[in-house]
Short mmCIF file of C-alpha atoms in Angstrom, two decimals:
data_model
loop_
_atom_site.label_atom_id
_atom_site.label_comp_id
_atom_site.label_asym_id
_atom_site.label_seq_id
_atom_site.Cartn_x
_atom_site.Cartn_y
_atom_site.Cartn_z
CA MET A 17 -6.50 10.06 -36.58
CA THR A 18 -6.31 10.12 -40.79
CA VAL A 19 -7.53 6.64 -41.68
CA VAL A 20 -8.51 7.21 -45.15
CA ALA A 21 -5.82 9.53 -46.25
CA THR A 22 -3.76 6.93 -45.21
CA ALA A 23 -5.31 3.98 -46.56
CA ALA A 24 -5.22 6.70 -49.69
CA ALA A 25 -1.36 6.87 -49.51
CA LEU A 26 -0.41 3.80 -49.47
CA SER A 27 -2.97 2.20 -52.11
CA LEU A 28 -5.05 0.02 -49.53
CA PRO A 29 -8.39 -0.36 -48.73
CA ILE A 30 -9.56 0.30 -44.94
CA SER A 31 -12.38 -1.66 -43.47
CA PHE A 32 -13.68 -1.52 -39.70
CA SER A 33 -15.72 -4.76 -40.89
CA LYS A 34 -15.38 -8.12 -42.87
CA SER A 35 -14.84 -8.30 -46.42
CA PRO A 36 -14.82 -10.16 -49.22
CA ARG A 37 -11.70 -12.09 -50.14
CA LEU A 38 -9.82 -9.81 -52.30
CA ASN A 39 -7.34 -10.91 -55.74
CA PHE A 40 -5.66 -8.77 -57.24
CA LYS A 41 -2.36 -10.34 -57.71
CA LYS A 42 -2.17 -8.85 -61.83
CA SER A 43 -3.82 -5.69 -60.86
CA VAL A 44 -1.43 -4.01 -58.27
CA LYS A 45 2.27 -4.40 -58.61
CA GLY A 46 4.39 -2.10 -57.48
CA GLY A 47 1.93 1.38 -58.47
CA PHE A 48 -0.45 1.88 -60.26
CA ARG A 49 -0.93 0.38 -64.13
CA VAL A 50 -3.20 1.42 -67.01
CA PHE A 51 -3.93 -0.37 -69.20
CA ALA A 52 -5.12 1.29 -73.04
CA VAL A 53 -6.96 -0.69 -75.89
CA PHE A 54 -6.68 1.07 -79.32
CA GLY A 55 -9.58 0.34 -81.97
CA GLU A 56 -9.94 1.20 -85.12
CA GLU A 57 -10.76 5.17 -84.62
CA GLY A 58 -8.30 5.31 -81.70
CA ALA A 59 -10.59 4.87 -78.86
CA ILE A 60 -9.60 4.22 -75.50
CA GLU A 61 -11.01 1.28 -73.36
CA ARG A 62 -9.65 0.98 -69.98
CA LYS A 63 -10.07 -1.58 -67.60
CA SER A 64 -8.46 -0.53 -64.19
CA GLY A 65 -7.14 -2.76 -61.62
CA TRP A 66 -8.87 -1.07 -58.81
CA GLU A 67 -12.37 -1.69 -58.71
CA THR A 68 -12.19 -5.09 -57.67
CA LEU A 69 -9.96 -3.75 -54.60
CA PHE A 70 -12.91 -1.90 -54.10
CA ASP A 71 -16.02 -3.87 -55.39
CA VAL A 72 -17.77 -3.29 -52.07
CA GLU A 73 -21.94 -4.14 -51.03
CA ASP A 74 -23.65 -0.83 -50.28
CA PRO A 75 -23.90 -1.72 -47.12
CA ARG A 76 -27.89 1.10 -46.93
CA THR A 77 -30.12 -2.40 -47.93
CA LYS A 78 -29.02 -4.11 -45.55
CA VAL A 79 -29.68 -0.73 -42.70
CA PRO A 80 -31.19 -3.60 -39.53
CA GLN A 81 -35.19 -1.80 -39.58
CA CYS A 82 -35.94 -1.65 -36.21
CA LYS A 83 -39.43 -1.46 -34.58
CA GLY A 84 -40.86 1.85 -32.18
CA LYS A 85 -39.13 4.41 -30.56
CA PHE A 86 -36.87 3.15 -28.09
CA LEU A 87 -33.82 1.02 -29.17
CA ASP A 88 -32.36 -1.51 -26.56
CA VAL A 89 -28.81 -1.22 -26.11
CA ASN A 90 -28.39 -4.39 -28.95
CA GLN A 91 -29.87 -2.40 -31.20
CA ALA A 92 -28.56 0.51 -30.29
CA LEU A 93 -25.07 -1.31 -30.52
CA GLU A 94 -26.02 -2.55 -34.37
CA VAL A 95 -26.88 0.44 -35.62
CA ALA A 96 -23.67 1.66 -34.69
CA ARG A 97 -22.10 -1.10 -36.53
CA TYR A 98 -24.04 -0.84 -39.54
CA ASP A 99 -22.91 3.21 -39.77
CA ILE A 100 -19.36 1.80 -39.40
CA GLN A 101 -20.26 0.04 -42.29
CA TYR A 102 -21.27 2.72 -44.03
CA CYS A 103 -18.43 5.10 -44.13
CA ASP A 104 -16.44 2.31 -44.67
CA TRP A 105 -17.83 1.86 -47.77
CA ARG A 106 -18.41 5.30 -48.91
CA ALA A 107 -15.18 6.35 -48.11
CA ARG A 108 -14.34 3.24 -50.31
CA GLN A 109 -16.07 4.90 -52.99
CA ASP A 110 -14.12 8.29 -52.21
CA VAL A 111 -10.74 6.62 -52.62
CA LEU A 112 -12.10 4.61 -55.98
CA ALA A 113 -12.52 8.12 -57.49
CA ILE A 114 -8.60 9.58 -57.01
CA MET A 115 -7.18 6.37 -58.10
CA LEU A 116 -9.43 6.32 -61.29
CA LEU A 117 -8.36 9.78 -62.24
CA HIS A 118 -5.21 9.61 -61.36
CA GLU A 119 -5.14 6.52 -63.95
CA LYS A 120 -6.59 9.50 -65.96
CA VAL A 121 -4.55 11.72 -65.21
CA VAL A 122 -1.56 9.07 -66.16
CA GLU A 123 -3.45 8.31 -69.32
CA VAL A 124 -3.53 11.66 -70.94
CA LEU A 125 0.41 12.07 -70.81
CA ASN A 126 1.39 8.68 -72.13
CA PRO A 127 3.46 8.61 -75.11
CA LEU A 128 1.38 6.40 -76.96
CA ALA A 129 -2.05 8.49 -76.18
CA ARG A 130 -0.43 11.87 -77.09
CA ASP A 131 -0.18 11.23 -80.47
CA TYR A 132 -3.90 10.72 -80.87
CA LYS A 133 -4.99 14.13 -79.02
CA SER A 134 -3.71 18.00 -79.50
CA ILE A 135 -2.27 20.06 -77.34
CA GLY A 136 -5.12 21.48 -76.50
CA THR A 137 -7.25 18.94 -76.44
CA MET A 138 -5.32 17.82 -73.20
CA LYS A 139 -5.32 21.23 -71.43
CA LYS A 140 -8.35 20.96 -71.12
CA GLU A 141 -8.72 17.40 -70.37
CA LEU A 142 -6.24 17.81 -67.15
CA ALA A 143 -7.76 20.91 -65.97
CA GLY A 144 -11.01 18.61 -66.23
CA LEU A 145 -8.99 16.04 -64.20
CA GLN A 146 -7.72 18.36 -61.40
CA ASP A 147 -11.16 19.64 -60.40
CA GLU A 148 -12.34 16.57 -60.31
CA LEU A 149 -9.66 15.43 -58.62
CA ALA A 150 -9.57 18.10 -55.69
CA GLU A 151 -12.91 17.32 -55.99
CA ALA A 152 -12.43 13.96 -54.11
CA HIS A 153 -10.01 14.82 -52.16
CA ARG A 154 -13.04 16.89 -50.46
CA GLN A 155 -15.25 14.08 -50.28
CA VAL A 156 -12.24 11.70 -48.84
CA HIS A 157 -11.50 14.32 -45.61
CA ILE A 158 -15.73 14.13 -45.90
CA SER A 159 -15.68 10.28 -45.28
CA GLU A 160 -12.63 10.39 -42.91
CA ALA A 161 -13.97 13.23 -40.78
CA ARG A 162 -17.61 10.15 -40.95
CA VAL A 163 -15.24 7.02 -39.75
CA ALA A 164 -14.26 9.56 -37.11
CA THR A 165 -17.49 10.30 -35.51
CA ALA A 166 -19.14 6.85 -36.41
CA LEU A 167 -16.16 5.43 -34.38
CA ASP A 168 -17.14 8.03 -32.07
CA LYS A 169 -20.19 7.15 -31.82
CA LEU A 170 -19.52 3.16 -31.39
CA ALA A 171 -17.32 3.94 -28.60
CA TYR A 172 -20.15 5.46 -26.83
CA MET A 173 -22.11 3.24 -27.35
CA GLU A 174 -20.11 -0.06 -26.20
CA GLU A 175 -20.03 1.81 -22.48
CA LEU A 176 -23.61 1.81 -23.11
CA VAL A 177 -23.87 -2.34 -23.51
CA HIS A 178 -21.02 -2.09 -20.60
CA ASP A 179 -23.34 -0.21 -18.46
CA ARG A 180 -25.90 -2.86 -18.78
CA LEU A 181 -24.31 -5.75 -18.68
CA LEU A 182 -22.65 -4.91 -14.93
CA GLN A 183 -26.60 -3.90 -13.69
CA ASP A 184 -27.43 -7.73 -14.93
CA ARG A 185 -24.52 -9.28 -12.99
CA ASN A 186 -24.36 -10.47 -9.98
CA THR A 187 -22.49 -8.44 -7.55
CA ALA A 188 -21.01 -11.40 -5.98
CA GLU A 189 -18.78 -11.33 -8.36
CA LEU A 190 -16.81 -8.04 -8.20
CA ASP A 191 -15.69 -9.98 -4.48
CA SER A 192 -14.44 -12.73 -6.30
CA PRO A 193 -10.65 -12.78 -4.38
CA SER A 194 -7.40 -12.03 -6.25
CA THR A 195 -4.71 -14.66 -6.57
CA LEU A 196 -1.71 -12.42 -6.29
CA PRO A 197 -1.66 -9.37 -4.26
CA GLY A 198 -2.44 -6.45 -6.22
CA THR A 199 -3.49 -8.46 -8.69
CA SER A 200 -7.17 -8.28 -10.50
CA THR A 201 -8.31 -11.10 -11.63
CA GLN A 202 -11.86 -10.36 -13.41
CA PRO A 203 -13.32 -10.69 -16.38
CA LEU A 204 -13.55 -8.00 -18.48
CA ASP A 205 -17.19 -7.66 -18.76
CA SER A 206 -17.80 -6.63 -14.86
CA ILE A 207 -15.27 -4.11 -14.61
CA ASN A 208 -16.86 -0.75 -14.59
CA ARG A 209 -16.70 1.19 -17.52
CA SER A 210 -18.32 4.42 -16.75
CA SER A 211 -17.25 6.86 -13.86
CA PRO A 212 -18.72 9.57 -13.55
CA LYS A 213 -16.33 12.94 -13.25
CA LYS A 214 -15.54 13.85 -10.19
CA SER A 215 -14.10 17.47 -9.99
CA LEU A 216 -11.37 18.55 -8.64
CA ASN A 217 -8.96 20.87 -7.01
CA VAL A 218 -4.68 20.38 -6.48
CA SER A 219 -3.69 24.49 -6.84
CA GLY A 220 -2.08 26.39 -4.39
CA PRO A 221 0.66 26.16 -1.83
CA VAL A 222 1.14 23.05 -0.15
CA GLU A 223 -0.86 22.67 2.86
CA PRO A 224 0.55 21.06 5.67
CA TYR A 225 -0.77 17.35 6.14
CA HIS A 226 -3.89 16.73 8.08
CA PRO A 227 -4.12 15.36 11.71
CA ARG A 228 -7.03 12.32 10.39
CA LEU A 229 -3.90 11.32 6.95
CA LYS A 230 -1.47 10.23 10.24
CA ASN A 231 -3.88 7.74 11.73
CA PHE A 232 -2.58 4.67 9.73
CA TRP A 233 0.14 2.15 9.95
CA TYR A 234 3.35 3.97 7.88
CA PRO A 235 6.35 1.66 6.79
CA VAL A 236 9.66 3.42 7.44
CA ALA A 237 12.56 1.16 6.77
CA PHE A 238 13.26 -2.19 5.39
CA SER A 239 14.18 -4.84 8.05
CA SER A 240 17.33 -5.56 6.46
CA ASP A 241 18.33 -2.46 6.79
CA LEU A 242 18.41 -1.77 10.42
CA LYS A 243 21.10 -3.17 11.74
CA ASN A 244 21.83 -3.90 15.68
CA ASP A 245 24.17 -1.11 15.94
CA ILE A 246 23.10 1.29 13.82
CA MET A 247 20.68 4.22 13.85
CA ILE A 248 18.59 5.15 10.61
CA PRO A 249 16.56 8.26 11.34
CA PHE A 250 13.70 9.72 8.77
CA ASP A 251 10.76 12.44 8.73
CA CYS A 252 7.96 11.71 8.85
CA PHE A 253 4.62 14.18 9.08
CA GLU A 254 7.08 17.52 9.15
CA GLU A 255 8.59 15.58 12.47
CA PRO A 256 12.51 13.92 12.89
CA TRP A 257 12.43 10.74 14.29
CA VAL A 258 14.81 7.64 14.75
CA LEU A 259 14.86 4.03 13.94
CA PHE A 260 17.16 1.35 16.73
CA ARG A 261 17.22 -1.67 17.48
CA GLY A 262 16.96 -2.43 21.75
CA LYS A 263 18.25 -5.19 23.67
CA ASP A 264 15.69 -7.74 22.89
CA GLY A 265 16.14 -6.78 18.99
CA ASN A 266 13.06 -5.33 19.07
CA PRO A 267 12.15 -2.08 16.78
CA GLY A 268 11.45 1.00 18.12
CA CYS A 269 10.78 4.80 17.16
CA ILE A 270 11.60 7.68 18.86
CA ARG A 271 12.15 11.85 18.00
CA ASN A 272 14.71 12.30 15.89
CA THR A 273 15.68 15.26 19.50
CA CYS A 274 17.57 14.78 22.63
CA ALA A 275 15.21 15.86 25.48
CA HIS A 276 18.53 18.03 26.67
CA ARG A 277 20.05 20.53 24.25
CA ALA A 278 18.14 19.55 21.35
CA CYS A 279 20.74 17.46 19.63
CA PRO A 280 19.66 15.40 16.81
CA LEU A 281 20.02 11.70 18.38
CA HIS A 282 21.38 10.07 15.06
CA LEU A 283 24.98 11.97 14.67
CA GLY A 284 25.29 9.72 18.28
CA SER A 285 25.71 5.61 18.87
CA VAL A 286 23.52 2.55 19.40
CA ASN A 287 25.02 1.47 22.87
CA ASP A 288 23.33 -2.02 24.29
CA GLY A 289 20.28 -1.60 22.72
CA ARG A 290 19.54 1.95 23.99
CA VAL A 291 20.80 5.36 21.84
CA GLN A 292 23.26 8.00 22.94
CA CYS A 293 23.42 11.28 22.25
CA PRO A 294 26.82 12.63 21.36
CA TYR A 295 26.39 15.72 22.87
CA HIS A 296 26.20 14.93 27.02
CA GLY A 297 25.73 11.17 26.54
CA TRP A 298 22.23 10.99 27.56
CA GLU A 299 20.35 7.54 26.54
CA TYR A 300 17.14 6.57 25.90
CA SER A 301 15.50 3.59 25.14
CA THR A 302 12.99 2.45 22.51
CA ASP A 303 10.06 3.94 24.49
CA GLY A 304 11.79 7.29 23.86
CA LYS A 305 12.73 7.32 28.51
CA CYS A 306 16.36 8.11 29.52
CA GLU A 307 17.66 5.87 31.31
CA LYS A 308 21.12 7.32 31.41
CA MET A 309 22.78 10.57 31.89
CA PRO A 310 26.03 11.18 32.74
CA SER A 311 28.06 13.00 35.03
CA THR A 312 24.55 14.06 36.79
CA ARG A 313 22.11 12.76 39.20
CA LEU A 314 19.25 10.58 36.89
CA LEU A 315 16.01 12.59 36.44
CA ASN A 316 12.95 11.48 35.08
CA VAL A 317 13.03 12.57 31.02
CA LYS A 318 11.07 10.68 28.77
CA ILE A 319 11.01 12.13 24.44
CA LYS A 320 8.35 11.06 22.15
CA SER A 321 8.12 7.75 21.09
CA LEU A 322 5.61 5.91 18.05
CA PRO A 323 4.13 2.31 18.32
CA CYS A 324 6.30 0.20 15.84
CA PHE A 325 6.36 -3.67 14.76
CA GLU A 326 8.11 -5.43 12.09
CA LYS A 327 6.51 -7.23 9.80
CA GLU A 328 7.29 -9.66 6.34
CA GLY A 329 10.74 -7.19 5.94
CA MET A 330 9.13 -3.94 6.92
CA ILE A 331 9.37 -1.84 10.08
CA TRP A 332 5.67 0.34 10.86
CA VAL A 333 5.10 2.74 12.96
CA TRP A 334 1.65 4.69 13.70
CA PRO A 335 2.16 8.32 14.19
CA GLY A 336 -0.87 9.34 14.34
CA ASN A 337 -2.83 10.13 18.17
CA ASP A 338 -5.80 7.04 17.78
CA PRO A 339 -4.90 4.05 18.94
CA PRO A 340 -3.17 2.12 16.60
CA ALA A 341 -5.37 -0.72 14.53
CA ALA A 342 -4.88 -3.86 15.27
CA ASN A 343 -3.49 -5.25 11.91
CA LEU A 344 -1.19 -4.41 9.81
CA PRO A 345 -1.19 -4.67 6.12
CA SER A 346 0.66 -7.04 4.67
CA LEU A 347 3.21 -6.74 1.60
CA LYS A 348 4.96 -9.65 0.99
CA PRO A 349 4.83 -10.10 -2.38
CA PRO A 350 2.47 -12.65 -4.44
CA PRO A 351 4.01 -17.16 -3.67
CA GLY A 352 6.50 -17.71 -6.30
CA PHE A 353 8.08 -14.26 -6.03
CA GLN A 354 11.91 -13.39 -4.64
CA ILE A 355 12.35 -10.31 -3.59
CA HIS A 356 15.65 -8.98 -5.86
CA ALA A 357 16.14 -5.37 -4.91
CA GLU A 358 15.20 -2.76 -1.71
CA LEU A 359 15.81 0.51 -2.40
CA VAL A 360 15.37 4.26 -0.04
CA ILE A 361 15.24 7.06 -1.29
CA GLU A 362 14.61 10.35 -1.52
CA ILE A 363 11.83 12.71 -3.71
CA PRO A 364 12.09 16.34 -3.58
CA VAL A 365 8.59 16.43 -3.76
CA GLU A 366 5.01 15.99 -1.80
CA HIS A 367 3.69 12.37 -1.47
CA GLY A 368 -0.05 12.92 -3.33
CA LEU A 369 1.69 13.65 -6.41
CA LEU A 370 4.62 11.37 -6.40
CA LEU A 371 1.79 8.59 -5.96
CA ASP A 372 0.17 10.80 -8.88
CA ASN A 373 2.47 10.04 -10.78
CA LEU A 374 2.85 5.84 -9.86
CA LEU A 375 -0.80 5.79 -10.35
CA ASP A 376 -0.54 7.26 -13.74
CA LEU A 377 0.95 4.88 -16.81
CA ALA A 378 -0.92 5.90 -19.23
CA HIS A 379 2.66 8.35 -19.48
CA ALA A 380 4.79 5.74 -19.99
CA PRO A 381 6.13 5.83 -24.04
CA PHE A 382 6.22 9.66 -23.63
CA THR A 383 8.14 10.02 -20.05
CA HIS A 384 10.12 6.71 -20.06
CA THR A 385 11.78 6.96 -23.50
CA SER A 386 15.43 5.76 -22.37
CA THR A 387 14.20 3.34 -20.21
CA PHE A 388 11.28 0.46 -19.15
CA ALA A 389 8.94 2.40 -22.12
CA LYS A 390 11.93 1.99 -24.55
CA GLY A 391 10.24 0.47 -28.02
CA TRP A 392 6.29 0.74 -26.89
CA SER A 393 3.88 2.24 -28.78
CA VAL A 394 1.21 4.82 -28.45
CA PRO A 395 -2.20 2.81 -28.09
CA SER A 396 -4.51 4.68 -29.93
CA LEU A 397 -6.54 4.04 -26.63
CA VAL A 398 -5.63 3.74 -22.32
CA LYS A 399 -8.17 2.94 -20.24
CA PHE A 400 -7.47 1.86 -16.21
CA LEU A 401 -10.75 -1.13 -15.62
CA THR A 402 -11.78 -1.19 -12.16
CA PRO A 403 -14.56 -2.61 -9.88
CA ALA A 404 -17.14 0.02 -8.87
CA SER A 405 -15.66 -0.09 -5.33
CA GLY A 406 -12.01 -0.72 -5.95
CA LEU A 407 -8.98 1.32 -5.92
CA GLN A 408 -7.58 -1.84 -7.52
CA GLY A 409 -7.81 -2.82 -11.33
CA TYR A 410 -5.71 -3.68 -14.90
CA TRP A 411 -4.61 -1.32 -17.64
CA ASP A 412 -5.41 -1.83 -21.54
CA PRO A 413 -3.85 -2.67 -23.47
CA TYR A 414 -0.91 -3.18 -21.21
CA PRO A 415 -0.21 -6.43 -19.12
CA ILE A 416 0.04 -4.99 -15.84
CA ASP A 417 -2.11 -4.84 -12.48
CA MET A 418 -2.24 -2.54 -9.86
CA GLU A 419 -3.52 -1.25 -6.26
CA PHE A 420 -3.96 1.62 -4.69
CA ARG A 421 -3.19 0.36 -0.86
CA PRO A 422 -4.24 2.59 1.31
CA PRO A 423 -2.16 5.14 2.62
CA CYS A 424 0.49 5.85 0.63
CA MET A 425 1.91 2.34 -1.35
CA VAL A 426 0.97 1.24 -4.93
CA LEU A 427 1.33 -2.49 -5.61
CA SER A 428 2.00 -3.40 -9.02
CA THR A 429 2.27 -6.59 -11.79
CA ILE A 430 4.02 -6.50 -15.10
CA GLY A 431 3.60 -9.44 -17.08
CA ILE A 432 7.23 -8.93 -18.93
CA SER A 433 7.05 -9.94 -22.42
CA LYS A 434 9.84 -9.20 -25.40
CA PRO A 435 10.87 -5.20 -25.61
CA GLY A 436 8.72 -3.07 -27.36
CA LYS A 437 6.17 -5.75 -27.11
CA LEU A 438 4.55 -5.14 -23.89
CA GLU A 439 0.54 -4.70 -25.95
CA GLY A 440 -2.09 -6.95 -26.23
CA GLN A 441 -1.75 -9.03 -23.48
CA SER A 442 -2.78 -9.18 -19.76
CA THR A 443 -0.32 -10.16 -17.00
CA ARG A 444 -2.47 -14.16 -17.10
CA GLU A 445 -1.22 -14.85 -19.54
CA CYS A 446 3.12 -13.95 -19.82
CA SER A 447 4.81 -16.23 -18.40
CA THR A 448 7.12 -14.27 -16.64
CA HIS A 449 6.74 -10.80 -14.16
CA LEU A 450 7.52 -8.59 -11.63
CA HIS A 451 6.46 -7.82 -8.99
CA GLN A 452 6.97 -3.88 -7.69
CA LEU A 453 6.14 -2.16 -4.17
CA HIS A 454 6.47 1.76 -4.31
CA VAL A 455 6.11 2.89 -0.44
CA CYS A 456 5.70 7.16 -0.63
CA LEU A 457 5.76 8.15 3.22
CA PRO A 458 5.16 12.21 3.40
CA SER A 459 8.01 13.24 5.16
CA THR A 460 7.62 17.22 4.49
CA ARG A 461 5.50 19.39 2.24
CA GLN A 462 8.00 18.97 -0.38
CA LYS A 463 9.71 15.65 0.18
CA THR A 464 8.44 12.46 0.39
CA ARG A 465 11.02 9.30 1.50
CA LEU A 466 10.23 6.46 -1.09
CA LEU A 467 10.15 3.05 -0.19
CA TYR A 468 10.81 0.39 -3.44
CA ARG A 469 11.07 -3.16 -3.36
CA MET A 470 11.16 -5.59 -6.97
CA SER A 471 10.53 -9.22 -6.92
CA LEU A 472 10.62 -11.45 -9.85
CA ASP A 473 8.84 -14.75 -10.58
CA PHE A 474 11.96 -15.77 -12.56
CA ALA A 475 16.20 -15.91 -12.74
CA PRO A 476 16.95 -16.68 -9.28
CA VAL A 477 20.56 -16.82 -9.98
CA LEU A 478 20.23 -12.67 -10.23
CA LYS A 479 20.19 -12.67 -6.72
CA GLN A 480 24.17 -14.76 -6.99
CA ILE A 481 25.76 -11.48 -8.89
CA PRO A 482 27.77 -9.56 -6.64
CA PHE A 483 26.27 -5.55 -6.50
CA MET A 484 23.51 -6.17 -8.20
CA HIS A 485 21.95 -3.58 -6.02
CA TYR A 486 23.55 -1.55 -7.55
CA LEU A 487 23.16 -1.74 -10.78
CA TRP A 488 19.08 -2.17 -9.76
CA ARG A 489 20.03 1.11 -7.86
CA HIS A 490 21.05 3.25 -10.38
CA PHE A 491 17.65 1.97 -13.21
CA ALA A 492 15.38 2.94 -10.58
CA GLU A 493 17.06 6.10 -9.76
CA GLN A 494 17.05 6.63 -14.37
CA VAL A 495 13.36 5.66 -13.97
CA LEU A 496 13.14 8.72 -11.50
CA ASN A 497 14.61 11.36 -12.58
CA GLU A 498 12.97 10.81 -16.33
CA ASP A 499 9.29 11.98 -14.15
CA LEU A 500 11.22 14.11 -11.31
CA ARG A 501 11.55 16.35 -13.26
CA LEU A 502 7.97 16.89 -14.55
CA VAL A 503 6.82 16.70 -10.87
CA ILE A 504 8.97 19.23 -9.48
CA GLY A 505 7.71 21.35 -12.55
CA GLN A 506 3.74 20.57 -11.54
CA GLN A 507 4.98 21.33 -7.72
CA GLU A 508 6.40 24.50 -9.00
CA ARG A 509 3.13 25.60 -11.03
CA MET A 510 0.80 24.31 -7.64
CA VAL A 511 2.29 26.68 -5.66
CA ASN A 512 1.97 29.43 -8.34
CA GLY A 513 -1.74 28.57 -8.22
CA ALA A 514 -2.49 25.94 -10.99
CA ASN A 515 -4.51 23.73 -11.10
CA ILE A 516 -2.80 20.07 -11.82
CA TRP A 517 -6.06 17.75 -11.38
CA ASN A 518 -7.80 21.21 -13.50
CA MET A 519 -9.10 18.17 -16.65
CA PRO A 520 -9.06 14.65 -15.83
CA VAL A 521 -9.95 11.79 -18.63
CA SER A 522 -10.27 8.05 -18.42
CA TYR A 523 -7.34 6.95 -17.95
CA ASP A 524 -6.69 8.94 -14.65
CA LYS A 525 -9.15 7.11 -13.01
CA LEU A 526 -7.26 5.44 -10.19
CA GLY A 527 -4.96 9.05 -9.51
CA VAL A 528 -8.37 10.20 -9.03
CA ARG A 529 -9.69 7.67 -7.01
CA TYR A 530 -7.39 8.07 -4.96
CA ARG A 531 -7.67 12.28 -4.10
CA LEU A 532 -11.36 11.17 -3.32
CA TRP A 533 -10.39 8.98 -0.85
CA ARG A 534 -7.46 11.16 0.62
CA ASN A 535 -9.71 14.19 0.32
CA ALA A 536 -13.02 11.84 2.25
CA VAL A 537 -9.90 10.84 5.00
CA GLU A 538 -9.53 14.47 5.79
CA GLU A 539 -12.34 15.29 6.02
CA GLY A 540 -13.55 13.14 8.87
CA ALA A 541 -15.76 10.93 6.24
CA LYS A 542 -17.38 8.42 8.81
CA GLN A 543 -17.18 5.71 5.51
CA LEU A 544 -14.25 6.19 3.27
CA PRO A 545 -15.05 5.91 -0.45
CA PHE A 546 -14.07 2.84 -3.04
CA SER A 547 -13.56 0.87 0.15
CA GLU A 548 -15.39 -3.51 -0.05
CA THR A 549 -17.72 -2.70 1.43
CA THR A 550 -19.53 0.20 -0.53
#
């Protein structure tokens, strides 16, 4: 960041602290102004308009005197603030020196002044001025380095102060309820800004899914897509399944393979609440039992089925061997939101890589420049602020709250403002919002079934526009395609041995926590990390 150099180029002062009010109506107007007053003997008296711009008191007279060998966090922060003021003052002096030297150069070349000096004198003065100008530029670069160092120091001191505040904060504040699912309502000073760096190794061929990862409820389809007379085939953990509704209208999930000749059942039809195989007409109920065998004697045959339930517009299955959990998670949109789009898209990447991508917002102004992040500026610092024990939080400087909901869901609430003007607001300060649900179902080791739901708390008239869902699908696919070319490349390099989590940084916090949670599940940890009770 060339803060000082930019200030010099634009002829503007910089300040990291409150500076005196400046009045330079007569000093600067449209560029440099040089005043030359000739006396009786040809002497030149110079009055520079730049001196008032850079007239800032030397802060070294106000350096705080700290007693004792060790400083507390507030004293350390005060010392860091005076460091910034000193760098600001030093930079102003260096820039002022350059400005005055430029005025001297203009004066030397001034036709009025040239008459009073010989060519040799002017050459000598110009040579001297060039040396002084080079030295002044060198000092500017030194000041710039000082400013950068001081800013880093101040950021570090902020981390220490916030850590101290967190230690003194009542732990009950961290457990305050959220007003919106997936939305953090905790104050800034209750956020853990300092988390230890974790080492992760996600490299090599995509391994088979661990059986422990199957012991969760997984959403596999939207209720609106499952009509009474159709089937929905899908893969889950490398196994083929088919969804359909039974005689009672409740959904069922059975293996998509006929017990007779292994024919795919989804190529057949649904007859009276049973799936009929297209090969020889065998029919299966929602529990997997074969209830009809045309042209032969009925045998006691049953294919594998999964526990299957319907809740809040979604179909859920339990693919694990452990007994199913008693309660299904809730993925309803927050109060006041209406669902505008529900899409199902097959993605040719492993579901963990897709979750890594969805849990990262820092890539948006670089990757999504043709879609939702068009016009976004690139912040100097992007942070994900989250409680010490949790898988949710909010992005700074974007008005976006985000949550990872185990085992494979990402919920986000986005404050809508003018295009390209997302920075600097929280979701609570925005009057309209977009709520998104992404479900990344692990189909195979290199394929993910993505369920996407979009809800709005404004513009209900959009639901009445014909074919609007085609427009939403087109936009969603555009956004995904911007990510896919990158994530597919990651997967190729991962298979060849590259570690895709080689150097996590601060804005990778939520993605790192997902990986640590997943590792703990696969290792059989009794207490999973970042849960409500840790």
